[in-house]
Tab-separated table of C-alpha atoms in Angstrom:
chain	number	residue	atom	x	y	z
A	1	MET	CA	23.167	26.179	1.777
A	2	GLU	CA	19.522	26.234	2.795
A	3	ARG	CA	16.810	23.894	4.037
A	4	LEU	CA	14.348	22.716	1.408
A	5	GLN	CA	10.685	23.296	2.206
A	6	ALA	CA	8.328	20.692	0.742
A	7	SER	CA	5.214	18.970	2.048
A	8	TRP	CA	6.377	15.575	0.739
A	9	LEU	CA	9.548	15.870	2.805
A	10	ASP	CA	7.515	16.499	5.944
A	11	ALA	CA	5.292	13.505	5.177
A	12	ALA	CA	8.322	11.231	4.695
A	13	GLY	CA	10.168	12.556	7.739
A	14	LEU	CA	13.208	13.639	5.723
A	15	THR	CA	15.474	16.656	6.024
A	16	VAL	CA	17.059	18.044	2.858
A	17	LEU	CA	19.754	20.696	2.862
A	18	VAL	CA	20.343	22.203	-0.575
A	19	LEU	CA	23.795	23.188	-1.749
A	20	ARG	CA	22.858	26.088	-4.023
A	21	LEU	CA	25.668	25.978	-6.566
A	22	ASP	CA	23.334	27.840	-8.924
A	23	CYS	CA	24.012	30.934	-6.793
A	24	ILE	CA	27.783	30.943	-7.398
A	25	ASP	CA	27.744	32.836	-10.672
A	26	PRO	CA	25.111	33.638	-13.315
A	27	LEU	CA	27.253	32.389	-16.215
A	28	VAL	CA	29.880	29.945	-14.900
A	29	SER	CA	27.024	28.219	-13.150
A	30	GLY	CA	26.753	25.448	-10.614
A	31	ASN	CA	29.051	22.446	-10.751
A	32	LYS	CA	30.659	23.827	-13.934
A	33	TRP	CA	32.576	26.287	-11.740
A	34	TYR	CA	34.213	23.339	-9.984
A	35	LYS	CA	34.684	21.071	-12.985
A	36	LEU	CA	36.244	23.767	-15.162
A	37	THR	CA	38.634	25.125	-12.517
A	38	PRO	CA	41.357	22.487	-13.137
A	39	TYR	CA	41.149	22.935	-16.913
A	40	LEU	CA	41.381	26.720	-16.685
A	41	ALA	CA	44.349	26.376	-14.334
A	42	GLU	CA	46.080	24.008	-16.760
A	43	ALA	CA	45.408	26.369	-19.663
A	44	ARG	CA	47.064	29.217	-17.763
A	45	GLU	CA	50.007	27.103	-16.604
A	46	THR	CA	50.739	25.677	-20.066
A	47	GLY	CA	50.052	28.873	-22.009
A	48	ALA	CA	47.305	27.209	-24.035
A	49	ALA	CA	45.964	29.164	-26.992
A	50	GLY	CA	42.403	28.335	-26.064
A	51	LEU	CA	39.892	25.682	-25.024
A	52	LEU	CA	38.167	23.141	-27.268
A	53	SER	CA	35.150	21.063	-26.241
A	54	VAL	CA	31.893	19.402	-27.336
A	55	GLY	CA	28.220	19.683	-26.416
A	56	GLY	CA	24.661	20.107	-27.581
A	57	PRO	CA	22.797	23.250	-28.682
A	58	HIS	CA	21.545	23.806	-25.102
A	59	SER	CA	24.758	22.750	-23.340
A	60	ASN	CA	25.324	24.170	-19.856
A	61	HIS	CA	28.942	23.073	-20.158
A	62	LEU	CA	29.658	25.009	-23.358
A	63	HIS	CA	27.782	28.003	-21.956
A	64	ALA	CA	29.990	28.075	-18.855
A	65	LEU	CA	33.153	27.321	-20.838
A	66	ALA	CA	32.540	30.158	-23.292
A	67	ALA	CA	31.859	32.615	-20.462
A	68	ALA	CA	34.939	31.497	-18.529
A	69	GLY	CA	37.077	31.740	-21.649
A	70	GLN	CA	35.877	35.256	-22.344
A	71	ARG	CA	36.700	36.349	-18.791
A	72	SER	CA	40.100	34.652	-18.879
A	73	GLY	CA	41.096	35.958	-22.289
A	74	LEU	CA	41.131	32.452	-23.752
A	75	ALA	CA	39.689	31.618	-27.152
A	76	THR	CA	37.031	28.898	-27.101
A	77	VAL	CA	35.781	26.484	-29.749
A	78	GLY	CA	32.620	24.409	-29.452
A	79	LEU	CA	31.852	21.283	-31.481
A	80	LEU	CA	28.075	20.944	-31.454
A	81	ARG	CA	25.621	18.101	-31.972
A	82	GLY	CA	23.293	18.349	-34.949
A	83	HIS	CA	22.908	20.961	-37.647
A	84	PRO	CA	23.086	24.764	-37.378
A	85	GLN	CA	20.269	26.179	-35.293
A	86	GLU	CA	19.704	29.198	-33.125
A	87	THR	CA	18.884	28.597	-29.475
A	88	PRO	CA	19.193	30.933	-26.475
A	89	THR	CA	22.372	29.031	-25.604
A	90	THR	CA	24.026	29.254	-29.024
A	91	VAL	CA	23.237	32.965	-29.193
A	92	ASP	CA	25.101	33.378	-25.904
A	93	LEU	CA	27.998	31.199	-27.051
A	94	GLN	CA	28.626	33.443	-30.021
A	95	ARG	CA	28.170	36.546	-27.893
A	96	PHE	CA	30.874	35.199	-25.558
A	97	GLY	CA	33.175	34.745	-28.557
A	98	MET	CA	33.044	30.965	-28.946
A	99	ARG	CA	33.611	29.669	-32.465
A	100	LEU	CA	31.025	27.012	-33.320
A	101	HIS	CA	31.298	23.957	-35.561
A	102	TRP	CA	28.194	21.846	-36.202
A	103	LEU	CA	29.030	18.142	-36.509
A	104	GLY	CA	25.690	16.658	-37.487
A	105	TYR	CA	24.710	13.533	-35.561
A	106	GLY	CA	26.960	10.766	-36.878
A	107	ALA	CA	30.196	12.682	-36.335
A	108	PHE	CA	29.027	13.798	-32.909
A	109	ARG	CA	28.364	10.194	-31.861
A	110	ALA	CA	32.001	9.444	-32.706
A	111	ARG	CA	33.248	11.802	-29.983
A	112	TYR	CA	34.297	8.900	-27.741
A	113	THR	CA	36.446	7.176	-30.370
A	114	SER	CA	40.207	7.272	-29.883
A	115	ASP	CA	40.956	9.398	-32.954
A	116	PHE	CA	38.074	11.893	-32.669
A	117	TRP	CA	40.247	14.791	-31.508
A	118	VAL	CA	43.165	14.296	-33.903
A	119	ASP	CA	41.903	16.474	-36.764
A	120	TRP	CA	40.508	19.119	-34.431
A	121	GLN	CA	43.752	19.414	-32.482
A	122	ALA	CA	45.576	19.813	-35.807
A	123	ARG	CA	43.118	22.517	-36.802
A	124	TYR	CA	43.460	24.302	-33.461
A	125	PRO	CA	47.069	23.701	-32.354
A	126	GLY	CA	47.838	24.713	-28.800
A	127	PHE	CA	44.222	24.415	-27.666
A	128	LEU	CA	43.491	22.410	-24.530
A	129	THR	CA	40.829	19.751	-25.068
A	130	VAL	CA	38.118	19.700	-22.399
A	131	PRO	CA	35.955	16.526	-22.247
A	132	GLU	CA	32.200	16.727	-22.712
A	133	GLY	CA	30.547	18.213	-19.644
A	134	GLY	CA	33.916	19.185	-18.181
A	135	GLY	CA	34.336	15.539	-17.181
A	136	GLY	CA	37.379	13.354	-16.896
A	137	LEU	CA	39.505	12.892	-13.791
A	138	ARG	CA	40.463	16.560	-13.648
A	139	GLY	CA	36.813	17.623	-13.690
A	140	ALA	CA	35.973	15.083	-10.995
A	141	MET	CA	38.857	16.193	-8.787
A	142	GLY	CA	37.660	19.777	-9.123
A	143	CYS	CA	34.481	18.699	-7.301
A	144	VAL	CA	36.244	17.030	-4.359
A	145	PRO	CA	36.314	20.280	-2.292
A	146	LEU	CA	32.496	20.271	-2.208
A	147	VAL	CA	32.630	17.718	0.617
A	148	ARG	CA	34.761	19.936	2.830
A	149	GLN	CA	32.733	23.048	1.984
A	150	VAL	CA	29.444	21.385	2.918
A	151	GLN	CA	30.844	20.131	6.198
A	152	ALA	CA	32.037	23.646	7.027
A	153	ALA	CA	28.592	25.117	6.230
A	154	LEU	CA	26.547	22.769	8.433
A	155	PRO	CA	26.833	24.660	11.763
A	156	ALA	CA	25.211	27.769	10.273
A	157	LEU	CA	22.145	25.628	9.533
A	158	GLY	CA	22.027	24.171	13.025
A	159	CYS	CA	23.220	20.755	11.817
A	160	ASP	CA	26.108	18.680	13.054
A	161	ASP	CA	26.044	16.013	10.348
A	162	PHE	CA	24.100	14.463	7.467
A	163	ASP	CA	23.639	10.946	6.106
A	164	ALA	CA	23.903	10.985	2.307
A	165	TRP	CA	24.177	13.062	-0.868
A	166	TRP	CA	21.658	13.370	-3.708
A	167	LEU	CA	22.434	14.972	-7.077
A	168	ALA	CA	21.772	14.664	-10.791
A	169	ALA	CA	24.187	12.508	-12.772
A	170	GLY	CA	24.912	13.509	-16.369
A	171	THR	CA	28.447	12.392	-17.213
A	172	GLY	CA	28.921	11.330	-13.581
A	173	SER	CA	32.054	13.391	-12.940
A	174	THR	CA	30.542	15.560	-10.176
A	175	LEU	CA	29.196	12.402	-8.548
A	176	ALA	CA	32.643	10.803	-8.783
A	177	GLY	CA	34.306	13.857	-7.256
A	178	ILE	CA	31.998	13.790	-4.247
A	179	VAL	CA	32.477	10.028	-3.839
A	180	ILE	CA	36.251	10.547	-3.895
A	181	GLY	CA	35.978	13.358	-1.343
A	182	GLU	CA	33.764	11.287	0.934
A	183	GLN	CA	36.309	8.446	1.175
A	184	GLY	CA	33.564	5.931	1.915
A	185	ARG	CA	31.892	7.810	4.761
A	186	ARG	CA	28.492	8.504	3.178
A	187	THR	CA	26.510	7.105	0.264
A	188	VAL	CA	26.222	9.377	-2.783
A	189	TYR	CA	23.011	8.965	-4.798
A	190	GLY	CA	23.121	9.942	-8.460
A	191	ALA	CA	19.779	10.572	-10.183
A	192	LEU	CA	20.334	9.648	-13.824
A	193	ALA	CA	19.583	12.478	-16.243
A	194	GLY	CA	19.807	10.014	-19.135
A	195	PRO	CA	19.401	6.265	-19.661
A	196	LEU	CA	21.703	3.898	-17.795
A	197	ARG	CA	22.904	2.542	-21.145
A	198	HIS	CA	24.746	5.834	-21.709
A	199	GLY	CA	27.476	4.361	-19.534
A	200	VAL	CA	27.419	6.617	-16.471
A	201	LYS	CA	28.176	3.755	-14.082
A	202	GLU	CA	31.141	2.657	-16.169
A	203	GLN	CA	32.429	6.235	-16.360
A	204	VAL	CA	32.141	6.715	-12.592
A	205	ASP	CA	33.807	3.352	-11.920
A	206	GLU	CA	36.686	4.306	-14.216
A	207	LEU	CA	37.156	7.706	-12.547
A	208	LEU	CA	37.151	6.116	-9.101
A	209	GLU	CA	39.719	3.557	-10.227
A	210	GLN	CA	41.945	6.309	-11.621
A	211	ALA	CA	41.680	8.162	-8.319
A	212	GLY	CA	42.418	5.055	-6.271
A	213	ALA	CA	38.914	5.016	-4.780
A	214	SER	CA	37.517	1.804	-6.257
A	215	GLY	CA	34.667	0.264	-4.275
A	216	ALA	CA	33.508	3.578	-2.798
A	217	ARG	CA	29.825	3.992	-1.996
A	218	PHE	CA	27.493	5.362	-4.648
A	219	GLN	CA	24.117	4.372	-6.012
A	220	LEU	CA	22.440	5.358	-9.283
A	221	VAL	CA	18.694	6.044	-9.352
A	222	GLU	CA	16.477	6.086	-12.450
A	223	ALA	CA	15.327	9.637	-13.195
A	224	ALA	CA	15.620	10.055	-16.993
A	225	ARG	CA	11.873	9.940	-17.704
A	226	GLY	CA	12.342	8.511	-21.168
A	227	GLY	CA	15.605	10.081	-22.245
A	228	PHE	CA	18.171	12.814	-21.783
A	229	GLY	CA	16.582	16.247	-22.086
A	230	ARG	CA	13.020	14.854	-22.134
A	231	CYS	CA	10.548	17.056	-20.255
A	232	ASP	CA	7.005	15.712	-19.970
A	233	ASP	CA	3.922	17.373	-18.514
A	234	GLU	CA	4.325	15.647	-15.159
A	235	LEU	CA	7.868	16.947	-14.779
A	236	ARG	CA	6.816	20.471	-15.768
A	237	ALA	CA	4.023	20.388	-13.198
A	238	PHE	CA	6.403	19.124	-10.507
A	239	ILE	CA	8.908	21.906	-11.245
A	240	ARG	CA	6.212	24.595	-11.076
A	241	ASN	CA	4.726	23.226	-7.848
A	242	SER	CA	8.134	22.758	-6.255
A	243	GLU	CA	9.207	26.281	-7.117
A	244	GLN	CA	6.007	27.696	-5.649
A	245	GLU	CA	6.474	25.750	-2.432
A	246	SER	CA	10.222	26.170	-1.941
A	247	GLY	CA	11.126	29.290	-3.924
A	248	MET	CA	14.066	27.397	-5.464
A	249	PRO	CA	14.347	27.439	-9.285
A	250	LEU	CA	14.942	24.141	-11.068
A	251	ASP	CA	15.947	23.139	-14.584
A	252	PRO	CA	14.178	20.335	-16.504
A	253	VAL	CA	17.295	18.412	-17.567
A	254	TYR	CA	19.097	17.882	-14.265
A	255	THR	CA	17.868	19.368	-10.995
A	256	GLY	CA	14.150	19.052	-11.735
A	257	LYS	CA	14.500	15.369	-12.565
A	258	ALA	CA	16.790	14.734	-9.610
A	259	LEU	CA	14.429	16.335	-7.093
A	260	MET	CA	11.404	14.585	-8.596
A	261	ALA	CA	13.219	11.253	-8.273
A	262	LEU	CA	13.952	12.052	-4.631
A	263	ARG	CA	10.275	12.786	-4.035
A	264	ASP	CA	9.308	9.475	-5.646
A	265	GLN	CA	11.817	7.562	-3.521
A	266	ALA	CA	10.545	9.329	-0.409
A	267	ARG	CA	6.922	8.527	-1.191
A	268	ALA	CA	7.826	4.893	-1.830
A	269	GLY	CA	9.413	4.674	1.622
A	270	ARG	CA	12.870	3.823	0.278
A	271	LEU	CA	14.552	6.346	2.582
A	272	ALA	CA	14.305	5.846	6.332
A	273	ARG	CA	12.489	8.485	8.364
A	274	GLY	CA	14.969	10.858	9.944
A	275	THR	CA	17.403	10.650	7.017
A	276	ARG	CA	19.296	13.895	6.409
A	277	LEU	CA	20.316	14.529	2.808
A	278	VAL	CA	22.388	17.142	1.028
A	279	PHE	CA	20.851	17.859	-2.372
A	280	VAL	CA	23.324	19.446	-4.782
A	281	HIS	CA	21.738	22.064	-7.008
A	282	THR	CA	24.102	21.773	-9.967
A	283	GLY	CA	22.932	24.931	-11.731
A	284	GLY	CA	22.041	24.734	-15.398
A	285	LEU	CA	19.242	27.264	-15.123
A	286	GLN	CA	20.147	28.850	-18.456
A	287	GLY	CA	18.661	25.728	-20.058
A	288	ARG	CA	15.188	26.668	-18.762
A	289	ARG	CA	14.832	29.176	-21.574
A	290	ALA	CA	14.469	26.562	-24.292
A	291	ALA	CA	11.993	24.569	-22.181
A	292	GLY	CA	9.675	27.524	-21.759
A	293	LEU	CA	9.884	27.506	-17.963
């Protein structure tokens, strides 16, 4: 963990401590380390033949899953959105040994239907299915230890406590895990990486209900800037300026948007002076390559 240096924080009277999950591992990066841990453990315990999941051509999740599978000696299969294309991510996926299937767009949109996995599980018997983004209750529960780890790290930064969490929300499973771990003590702010209509709130509510934590404190903040994966000139400029000022790298899909949303909330006076936040850097830096950052 480290303190974030930014002039807009000083002006707003805020303190931000950054949980640098991007520093855990160069390949199994950020929150993926935590979300995938329960699935990898289940694969070992059940003797699964491999791991099967879905994602886009720049997916941080598939990138981490393929790398983890290669290290663990587990075969991996990725079902990808769109038509065959070469991106820095897909090149890595194949280098890590992941077998790729391109679904187009219509079939990919059907990934949440009840029978989506039936044919694929028949094609790859014995493979453990991992939800998109490493989500689901198991992925969320893998993130619960983050609360304890942050609390244990505070004394080294000269802090005895903090007031709230701030992190990007993609599928919402990392957010849900932290909310579960907090047990109602602190508010967890999720900066939406995509539109609210993608159902993040409903997914988080469902995960909390499954974990017996309904009614826990979280708040979603608009940060999508027009859509998932959209990176406009203003966001690019913010990322460059922020990196120059703080020395902390950001990605344009998650952490860049989340930190920019925090800056906007701070400038609008929506956070009380003296508030102490933990900002979770969820990794995903491999995705910078396609954005030209």
